[in-house]
XYZ file of C-alpha atoms in Angstrom:
624
model
C -18.661 -27.129 -8.433
C -15.467 -26.301 -6.329
C -14.340 -23.338 -7.954
C -17.442 -21.123 -8.397
C -18.249 -22.094 -4.243
C -14.381 -20.944 -3.368
C -15.039 -17.517 -5.217
C -17.014 -16.932 -2.159
C -15.156 -19.115 0.262
C -17.016 -20.691 3.262
C -19.753 -18.995 4.510
C -18.708 -17.713 8.297
C -21.984 -17.579 9.484
C -24.652 -19.104 10.925
C -28.512 -19.466 11.462
C -30.936 -16.866 10.062
C -27.336 -14.649 9.030
C -25.531 -17.161 7.403
C -29.159 -18.185 5.237
C -28.821 -14.222 4.652
C -24.941 -14.480 3.416
C -25.443 -17.903 1.464
C -27.989 -16.648 -0.406
C -26.164 -13.315 -0.786
C -22.939 -15.526 -1.928
C -25.333 -17.852 -4.623
C -26.642 -14.976 -6.211
C -22.976 -13.120 -6.727
C -21.846 -16.788 -8.311
C -24.997 -17.086 -10.888
C -24.178 -13.500 -12.076
C -20.500 -14.087 -12.106
C -20.888 -17.348 -14.350
C -23.470 -15.895 -16.445
C -21.149 -14.044 -17.808
C -18.173 -16.248 -17.901
C -17.024 -16.210 -21.673
C -16.586 -20.299 -21.592
C -13.940 -21.728 -24.194
C -14.519 -18.859 -26.423
C -12.360 -17.013 -24.196
C -9.310 -15.491 -26.907
C -7.181 -15.853 -23.945
C -6.790 -18.780 -20.969
C -4.546 -19.339 -18.999
C -3.764 -23.034 -16.762
C -1.448 -22.978 -13.779
C -0.106 -26.027 -11.767
C 2.236 -26.732 -8.710
C 3.784 -29.929 -8.790
C 7.009 -28.809 -7.744
C 5.852 -26.207 -5.478
C 8.518 -27.304 -2.882
C 10.520 -26.099 -5.154
C 8.931 -22.714 -5.727
C 8.160 -23.284 -9.290
C 5.053 -23.264 -11.430
C 3.969 -24.417 -14.693
C 1.700 -22.091 -16.725
C 0.750 -22.419 -20.170
C -1.217 -19.870 -21.684
C -3.285 -20.374 -24.736
C -3.939 -17.045 -27.344
C -6.728 -17.987 -30.259
C -7.490 -15.890 -32.985
C -4.367 -15.028 -33.560
C -3.735 -12.381 -36.453
C -1.448 -13.845 -38.917
C 2.539 -13.064 -38.335
C 4.333 -13.867 -35.528
C 2.662 -13.329 -31.935
C 4.682 -11.165 -29.005
C 4.149 -12.569 -25.072
C 5.828 -10.536 -22.607
C 6.079 -10.263 -18.975
C 5.249 -7.050 -17.218
C 7.671 -5.029 -16.037
C 5.283 -2.837 -13.933
C 2.171 -3.883 -11.063
C -0.515 -1.931 -10.322
C -0.189 -0.440 -6.917
C 3.607 -0.277 -7.246
C 5.681 3.470 -8.910
C 8.585 1.211 -10.069
C 9.804 -0.922 -12.431
C 10.000 -4.730 -11.778
C 11.698 -7.033 -14.181
C 8.860 -9.839 -13.678
C 10.629 -11.743 -17.021
C 13.803 -13.037 -14.938
C 11.535 -15.337 -13.313
C 10.517 -16.696 -16.304
C 12.143 -19.799 -18.288
C 11.970 -22.806 -20.220
C 9.231 -21.805 -22.813
C 8.123 -23.791 -25.326
C 5.181 -23.027 -28.029
C 2.823 -24.949 -30.440
C -0.078 -24.512 -32.652
C -3.594 -25.529 -32.564
C -2.616 -29.290 -33.642
C 0.017 -29.721 -31.137
C 2.781 -28.987 -33.601
C 6.283 -27.477 -31.828
C 6.583 -23.541 -32.818
C 9.900 -21.762 -32.722
C 9.928 -19.494 -30.008
C 12.396 -16.272 -30.705
C 13.827 -13.736 -27.821
C 15.154 -10.439 -29.073
C 14.899 -8.172 -25.445
C 14.939 -9.825 -21.935
C 10.917 -9.151 -21.622
C 9.521 -11.254 -24.401
C 9.170 -13.571 -26.733
C 7.791 -14.085 -30.408
C 6.315 -17.206 -31.920
C 6.003 -17.244 -35.763
C 4.766 -20.050 -38.145
C 1.295 -20.605 -36.274
C -2.153 -21.976 -37.275
C -4.083 -18.742 -35.961
C -3.449 -20.421 -32.296
C -0.703 -20.363 -29.597
C -0.125 -22.375 -26.784
C 3.048 -20.750 -24.759
C 4.104 -22.776 -21.791
C 6.546 -21.933 -19.739
C 7.970 -21.951 -15.507
C 7.851 -19.730 -13.380
C 9.888 -19.172 -10.327
C 8.551 -17.447 -7.378
C 9.691 -17.589 -3.444
C 9.101 -13.606 -2.651
C 5.717 -13.349 -0.747
C 4.599 -9.327 -1.064
C 2.463 -7.244 -2.694
C 4.230 -7.490 -6.138
C 5.836 -10.761 -6.968
C 5.043 -14.082 -6.025
C 5.595 -16.759 -3.667
C 4.875 -20.804 -4.196
C 6.491 -23.310 -1.585
C 3.994 -26.474 0.148
C 1.947 -24.400 2.108
C 0.209 -21.928 -0.472
C 0.542 -20.356 -4.140
C 0.783 -16.173 -3.360
C 0.321 -14.907 -7.001
C 0.339 -11.333 -8.147
C -0.849 -12.127 -11.693
C 1.829 -9.376 -13.316
C 4.811 -11.445 -11.719
C 2.917 -14.985 -12.992
C 1.162 -14.382 -16.777
C 2.928 -13.220 -19.652
C 0.322 -11.480 -22.100
C 0.353 -10.716 -25.631
C -0.101 -6.749 -26.291
C -2.582 -7.561 -29.021
C -5.142 -9.382 -26.394
C -5.394 -6.302 -24.095
C -9.307 -6.012 -24.510
C -10.281 -9.628 -24.666
C -11.848 -12.082 -22.178
C -9.678 -14.027 -20.113
C -10.206 -18.019 -18.318
C -7.756 -19.107 -16.081
C -8.048 -22.774 -14.391
C -5.686 -23.238 -10.927
C -4.339 -26.674 -10.268
C -3.731 -26.750 -6.530
C -0.744 -28.500 -5.417
C -2.251 -29.297 -2.349
C -6.183 -31.026 -2.629
C -7.449 -28.973 1.016
C -6.026 -25.753 -0.988
C -8.821 -23.049 -2.131
C -8.769 -19.889 -4.015
C -9.220 -16.404 -2.538
C -9.462 -13.838 -5.778
C -11.586 -11.238 -6.492
C -11.989 -13.052 -10.501
C -15.751 -13.733 -11.050
C -16.312 -17.286 -11.315
C -16.283 -19.342 -13.840
C -18.002 -22.545 -14.677
C -15.706 -25.460 -14.082
C -13.381 -26.257 -11.043
C -11.107 -23.795 -9.606
C -11.954 -22.011 -12.904
C -12.225 -17.756 -13.162
C -12.631 -15.515 -15.426
C -11.600 -12.208 -16.128
C -13.226 -9.442 -18.922
C -9.913 -7.892 -20.003
C -6.047 -7.520 -19.423
C -6.501 -4.376 -16.673
C -8.818 -6.866 -14.446
C -7.080 -9.881 -14.826
C -3.451 -8.166 -13.915
C -5.323 -6.155 -11.295
C -6.240 -9.374 -9.374
C -4.205 -11.359 -6.616
C -4.733 -14.705 -6.324
C -4.085 -17.196 -3.107
C -4.439 -20.675 -2.970
C -4.190 -21.933 0.346
C -5.684 -23.494 3.338
C -7.029 -20.335 4.338
C -9.529 -19.481 6.903
C -12.440 -17.497 5.598
C -14.871 -14.965 7.456
C -17.502 -13.132 5.266
C -20.812 -10.748 5.504
C -22.713 -8.705 3.901
C -22.556 -4.978 4.330
C -25.283 -2.318 3.442
C -24.591 1.047 2.860
C -26.623 4.204 3.373
C -28.233 3.863 -0.164
C -29.364 0.572 0.505
C -26.892 -1.400 -1.623
C -25.483 -4.654 -0.273
C -22.737 -6.391 -1.145
C -20.421 -9.149 0.518
C -17.240 -8.272 2.250
C -14.645 -11.108 2.486
C -11.586 -11.754 4.693
C -9.873 -14.791 3.631
C -6.616 -15.262 6.094
C -3.758 -17.821 5.554
C -2.001 -18.585 9.142
C -1.314 -20.293 11.961
C -3.212 -18.874 14.472
C -6.432 -19.785 16.074
C -9.954 -19.565 15.108
C -10.598 -17.611 17.950
C -7.430 -15.128 16.965
C -9.674 -15.038 13.659
C -12.998 -14.263 15.386
C -11.614 -11.493 17.685
C -9.657 -9.816 14.669
C -12.767 -10.067 12.433
C -14.863 -8.167 14.706
C -12.130 -5.246 15.024
C -12.160 -5.279 10.949
C -15.846 -4.814 10.807
C -15.942 -1.985 13.474
C -12.980 -0.323 11.662
C -14.232 -0.939 7.921
C -17.654 0.604 9.127
C -15.604 3.883 9.863
C -14.721 3.755 5.871
C -18.425 3.642 4.847
C -19.087 6.189 6.997
C -15.925 8.353 6.111
C -17.339 8.365 2.367
C -21.244 8.200 2.846
C -21.688 4.733 0.566
C -19.094 1.587 -0.225
C -17.949 1.260 -3.889
C -19.892 -0.547 -6.731
C -17.936 -3.886 -6.252
C -17.691 -5.134 -9.677
C -18.875 -8.818 -9.278
C -20.875 -8.211 -5.988
C -17.397 -8.375 -2.946
C -14.317 -7.184 -1.594
C -12.214 -9.586 -0.463
C -8.971 -8.935 2.064
C -6.548 -11.686 1.003
C -4.165 -11.764 3.810
C -0.769 -14.186 4.646
C 0.336 -14.018 7.920
C 3.218 -16.489 7.865
C 7.072 -16.346 8.738
C 8.365 -17.292 5.590
C 6.086 -13.436 4.226
C 7.387 -10.382 3.188
C 5.310 -7.538 5.380
C 3.343 -5.784 2.722
C 0.294 -4.241 1.818
C -1.311 -3.571 -2.116
C -4.432 -2.335 -3.252
C -6.200 -3.601 -5.877
C -10.028 -2.558 -7.494
C -11.633 -4.815 -5.326
C -9.746 -6.014 -3.203
C -6.253 -5.748 -1.657
C -3.353 -8.588 -0.073
C -1.745 -8.087 3.093
C 1.036 -9.906 4.205
C 2.955 -9.487 7.963
C 5.532 -12.214 9.477
C 3.995 -12.176 12.243
C 0.779 -13.918 13.706
C -2.159 -12.256 14.847
C -1.673 -12.415 18.587
C 1.835 -12.106 18.300
C 1.195 -8.913 16.920
C -1.602 -8.372 19.457
C -3.738 -7.559 15.674
C -1.724 -5.051 14.597
C -2.247 -6.092 10.832
C -5.223 -3.988 11.402
C -2.996 -1.065 10.574
C -2.371 -2.556 7.061
C -5.808 -3.469 6.494
C -7.130 -0.055 7.356
C -4.884 1.696 4.950
C -5.643 -0.357 1.996
C -9.253 -0.072 2.494
C -9.132 3.324 2.206
C -7.554 2.732 -1.211
C -11.079 1.173 -2.969
C -12.257 4.637 -2.500
C -9.356 6.783 -2.675
C -6.719 5.603 -6.189
C -9.082 2.777 -7.327
C -11.803 5.107 -8.275
C -10.416 8.452 -7.091
C -7.508 7.842 -9.527
C -4.939 10.216 -10.767
C -5.118 10.448 -14.683
C -1.460 9.494 -14.899
C -2.645 6.093 -13.840
C -5.336 5.483 -15.968
C -4.799 3.261 -18.226
C -1.905 1.390 -16.076
C 0.984 0.630 -18.361
C 2.251 -2.924 -17.353
C 5.496 -1.896 -19.859
C 7.052 1.178 -18.069
C 7.127 3.160 -14.548
C 3.678 4.533 -14.121
C 4.190 8.042 -12.392
C 2.190 10.946 -11.118
C 2.460 13.930 -8.790
C -0.867 13.265 -6.972
C 0.667 10.551 -4.781
C 0.403 13.119 -1.513
C -3.550 12.855 -1.902
C -3.379 9.093 -3.403
C -1.162 7.399 -0.631
C -0.442 10.124 1.872
C -4.328 11.075 2.487
C -5.160 7.245 2.715
C -2.202 6.748 5.249
C -3.704 9.958 7.385
C -7.156 8.137 7.153
C -5.931 4.447 7.724
C -4.551 5.251 11.498
C -8.042 7.867 11.980
C -10.152 4.956 11.045
C -8.971 2.848 13.715
C -9.019 5.423 16.213
C -12.409 6.258 15.409
C -13.987 3.004 15.502
C -12.236 2.502 19.200
C -9.775 0.288 18.116
C -6.997 2.149 18.633
C -6.468 4.677 21.970
C -6.196 8.259 21.708
C -2.955 8.450 23.214
C -1.454 5.426 20.851
C -3.033 7.573 17.569
C -1.206 10.798 18.687
C 2.053 9.076 19.314
C 2.050 8.238 15.811
C 0.524 11.340 14.574
C 3.023 12.918 16.251
C 6.115 10.983 14.988
C 4.959 11.163 11.696
C 4.253 15.295 11.803
C 7.906 15.764 13.760
C 9.342 13.571 10.551
C 8.583 15.584 8.493
C 8.439 18.662 9.404
C 11.921 18.294 10.241
C 12.747 16.932 7.692
C 15.618 17.604 5.193
C 14.142 16.490 2.207
C 11.467 19.597 2.010
C 14.218 21.729 0.672
C 14.607 20.032 -2.581
C 10.697 20.252 -3.283
C 7.098 19.654 -2.008
C 4.807 16.646 -2.152
C 4.383 16.679 -5.751
C 8.171 16.727 -6.312
C 8.371 13.480 -3.889
C 5.487 11.851 -5.536
C 7.334 12.059 -9.074
C 10.255 9.993 -7.124
C 8.330 7.707 -6.821
C 10.412 5.330 -9.675
C 12.831 5.378 -8.013
C 12.403 4.217 -4.052
C 9.023 2.724 -4.374
C 10.391 -1.339 -3.750
C 12.865 -0.381 -7.078
C 16.305 -1.298 -6.639
C 19.597 0.246 -7.171
C 23.587 -0.839 -6.326
C 24.583 3.247 -5.719
C 24.425 4.983 -2.919
C 21.307 7.799 -3.203
C 21.363 10.705 -0.813
C 18.898 10.224 1.767
C 18.516 13.802 2.755
C 16.924 14.862 -0.442
C 13.742 12.639 -0.598
C 10.626 12.420 2.395
C 7.935 9.870 1.358
C 5.171 11.187 0.248
C 3.077 8.527 2.475
C 3.920 10.716 5.659
C 4.116 13.786 3.838
C 0.501 13.247 2.612
C -0.461 12.517 5.700
C 1.233 15.419 7.289
C -0.706 17.891 4.185
C -4.069 16.069 4.664
C -3.839 17.043 8.758
C -2.806 20.802 7.746
C -5.717 20.511 5.470
C -8.286 18.923 8.256
C -7.035 21.693 10.923
C -7.602 24.459 8.685
C -10.960 23.237 7.491
C -12.333 22.666 10.828
C -11.217 26.104 11.773
C -12.032 28.339 9.069
C -15.634 26.892 8.157
C -18.287 25.924 10.118
C -19.416 21.954 9.213
C -16.413 21.752 6.387
C -13.176 19.023 7.457
C -11.359 17.128 5.080
C -14.437 14.205 5.700
C -16.514 16.851 3.826
C -13.901 18.003 0.837
C -13.195 14.112 0.934
C -16.909 13.046 0.568
C -17.249 15.875 -2.173
C -14.357 14.259 -4.081
C -16.227 11.109 -3.784
C -19.262 12.337 -5.172
C -17.891 14.925 -8.022
C -14.681 12.559 -9.497
C -14.779 9.174 -7.526
C -18.079 7.342 -8.426
C -18.498 8.558 -11.870
C -14.588 7.327 -12.196
C -13.511 10.244 -13.842
C -9.577 10.381 -13.568
C -8.529 13.401 -11.717
C -5.977 16.040 -11.942
C -3.991 18.113 -9.576
C -6.383 20.778 -11.204
C -9.454 18.879 -10.364
C -8.385 18.480 -6.520
C -7.805 22.440 -6.169
C -10.858 23.161 -8.113
C -12.708 20.696 -5.287
C -11.407 22.110 -2.491
C -12.785 25.817 -3.724
C -15.897 23.693 -4.037
C -16.397 22.845 -0.913
C -14.982 25.816 0.964
C -16.556 28.291 -1.266
C -13.578 29.772 -1.031
C -11.219 29.646 -3.857
C -8.326 32.183 -2.558
C -7.821 29.482 0.248
C -7.404 26.463 -2.290
C -5.394 28.150 -4.313
C -3.528 29.224 -1.476
C -3.111 26.024 0.102
C -2.184 24.665 -2.873
C 0.320 26.775 -3.711
C 2.092 26.926 -0.467
C 1.905 23.520 0.807
C 1.662 21.132 -2.434
C 3.080 22.782 -5.321
C 5.730 24.117 -2.995
C 7.374 22.642 0.589
C 5.670 25.035 2.734
C 3.517 23.540 6.095
C 1.994 25.345 8.774
C 2.528 25.867 12.647
C 0.821 23.176 14.090
C 1.049 23.902 17.339
C -2.553 26.593 17.688
C -3.901 24.285 15.079
C -3.717 21.115 17.266
C -4.722 23.266 20.398
C -8.318 23.532 19.035
C -8.775 19.858 19.743
C -6.668 20.573 23.463
C -3.669 18.636 21.891
C 0.142 20.268 22.931
C 3.151 19.849 20.799
C 6.406 19.798 23.099
C 9.772 18.808 22.297
C 10.778 15.535 22.856
C 13.478 16.582 24.719
C 14.549 20.304 25.396
C 17.216 19.442 28.155
C 19.935 17.379 26.826
C 22.053 18.092 23.845
C 21.502 16.748 20.725
C 24.236 16.063 18.115
C 21.890 13.846 15.623
C 24.119 10.895 16.026
C 22.762 7.629 15.105
C 25.618 5.051 16.348
C 25.565 1.005 15.952
C 28.057 -1.738 16.282
C 29.710 -2.390 12.436
C 32.823 -3.304 11.590
C 35.855 -1.740 13.270
C 34.223 -0.727 15.560
C 31.240 1.912 16.397
C 30.396 3.132 13.031
C 27.283 5.964 12.467
C 24.108 3.912 11.051
C 22.273 6.955 9.423
C 23.814 9.346 7.714
C 22.964 13.213 9.844
C 20.534 15.227 8.726
C 21.444 18.594 7.676
C 20.531 20.478 10.028
C 22.099 18.131 13.010
C 25.733 18.869 14.784
C 26.874 15.561 13.691
C 26.457 16.661 9.462
C 27.863 20.168 10.159
C 31.330 18.540 12.361
C 31.543 15.814 8.829
C 30.360 12.689 10.312
C 28.972 10.397 7.507
C 26.935 7.184 7.440
C 29.900 4.290 8.358
C 31.951 6.433 9.924
C 34.010 4.695 12.611
C 33.540 6.586 15.584
C 37.169 6.278 18.024
C 36.816 9.338 20.972
C 34.144 11.337 22.216
C 34.527 14.002 24.794
C 38.233 12.771 25.320
C 37.239 9.282 25.721
C 37.968 6.300 23.622
C 34.173 4.559 23.081
C 33.825 0.809 22.175
C 30.516 0.355 22.323
C 26.957 2.379 20.970
C 26.115 2.841 24.857
C 29.675 4.441 25.332
C 28.505 7.044 22.542
C 25.077 7.701 24.292
C 27.055 7.849 27.720
C 29.142 10.086 26.449
C 26.707 12.927 25.456
C 24.226 12.349 27.683
C 25.493 14.689 30.103
C 25.723 17.779 27.922
C 23.262 20.298 27.338
C 22.284 22.455 24.111
C 25.345 24.983 23.642
C 28.030 22.397 25.002
C 31.156 21.419 22.541
C 32.208 18.026 22.708
C 35.446 17.006 20.926
C 34.815 13.960 18.393
C 37.650 11.708 16.689
C 36.152 9.548 13.522
C 37.768 7.355 10.778
C 36.654 8.431 7.493
C 37.480 5.539 4.693
C 41.046 4.870 6.057
C 41.738 8.951 7.446
C 41.260 9.853 11.191
C 39.713 13.078 11.946
C 38.852 15.064 14.508
C 36.064 17.715 14.839
C 33.872 19.653 17.363
C 30.423 18.490 17.415
C 28.791 21.857 18.921
C 25.461 20.618 20.224
C 21.938 21.701 20.245
C 18.485 21.464 21.116
C 16.771 18.390 19.562
C 14.182 19.033 17.079
C 11.836 16.355 17.380
C 8.795 16.976 19.132
C 5.505 15.246 20.330
C 2.101 15.588 20.276
C 0.196 14.630 23.546
C -3.477 15.375 24.879
C -2.937 18.523 26.839
C -4.525 17.404 29.886
C -1.389 14.744 30.440
C 0.614 18.378 29.902
C -0.682 20.138 32.950
C -2.557 22.043 30.623
C -6.451 22.522 31.086
C -8.791 21.794 28.363
C -11.663 23.446 27.468
C -15.238 21.766 26.388
C -14.852 23.514 23.210
C -11.459 22.074 22.690
C -12.982 18.457 23.844
C -15.851 18.721 21.433
C -13.426 19.487 18.672
C -11.776 16.037 19.796
C -14.538 14.622 19.292
C -16.135 15.955 16.439
C -12.098 14.769 14.913
C -11.263 11.455 16.889
C -14.055 10.064 18.053
C -15.718 9.481 20.749
């Protein structure tokens, strides 16, 4: 049946290999259908897209075995993988209900998030219209080309049915549309099921005429599972074949890192990718799948989508199974904060490009270019004055795609993504320096085997305990967590990176630095970004949005004039500046400093000899 086939998609292989894949896919489909709750499922959804050109879906939700009294149905306010509140109910309207006999039921609404239905006969059928035109990992986008669905943004639910089985039927707008999802196949055309609400809400789904590649992966323990790559794009099959080959090489490094694949619940892992102009760039991890979006085509981006894919695939171990206790179970009614995003997201951020580098899909210089910018940004970030990585993790509900109309001080926060990546680098370099045969890879495998593989949710204390166990040095583990996790301390990276024959050097030590970002704006040349507290511009009183009138005694009319006025000066020079701040003209002096930004380069390119020991260290860390 079409629905059963499409959950695993069309086979990418041919000949003997294709037969192997086909047999694996058929076996997985049969196992999934054997567990299908069928029409007995207490919750059933039907979603159609007749008005897709106007971004609407028609959804029918049927709840059976409803206890006496009103049934509460509601939209989620948060979504797995996101940490802020998102008001999905705003896109739901034209809500109506009937009972099992088809009689109309009154629908009442006393709060913005849900509805109440009374007078039923034990069955409640709710119908509503959903609007969706934002394609990323959080929302829904519906148009004539596809239906890109994040489940919390799409389906209402009832709190009393959280542990009940669910069945869903998709009705494609276009006969060419297929279905890509981690949901297991059910018996019936374009029909799928989930064991409970948590799994259903964690299962994004793409309906489109996507292209599919899939292949079996056998891990070190001899377990064979299917990996699927479903890509909705305007590129060629040759582009997708090139991308697929690169994906295979990269994810092989992920399996090598952790020593085994996670146990995918229904025998497969699915990359769902939309690379389209109308999409919003994003990546969002899920238990047995990830959804990846990019406005650019594969060749247009030079296959740069591999970066997001690699990051998200690390999550199939780190955060989907090696999971912070605060996220388990996920609460769809509120923000879900945890102090451990520096590890869940930050360590993932560290490993994403490292896996690409080890696969040979990124040069050492390109890897170091990104690494250097990340380390420099965090080391010099003003936010570390206000807290360490745990504090930054707890600010996630305010920054993770959250929206507010008031301005927030930009100097009090450093994203837990780069911050955690820098903490990971600091730990990796220190482990390799101090303990023979121990690295961050060793630590991650230890956490996986002792916590993640058994899916026991962890606390921050568990992470410290794991470090003590892998190093057999509780004093080091405590010192590291006290200094760089609970607090904001970081080591001197120059000697740590020198172990790998790398040099840390200033980006521009000779030229005077004002810390001033000038852009064209209303009224002339304006300060585009709030200066860092360490910048001369900050000390001079300039702020975001100020209009720069004169520099060094000369009028400035465009950003190039600002650059020209400053580039001839050295650190220590004093430069007069006149600016207009909220209608008031002010005069100040910029006392230029040395730019604190630095880069990380191979020592041999910096004219420094590299020893065989350093080269061996580099190879062991970054691969061949």
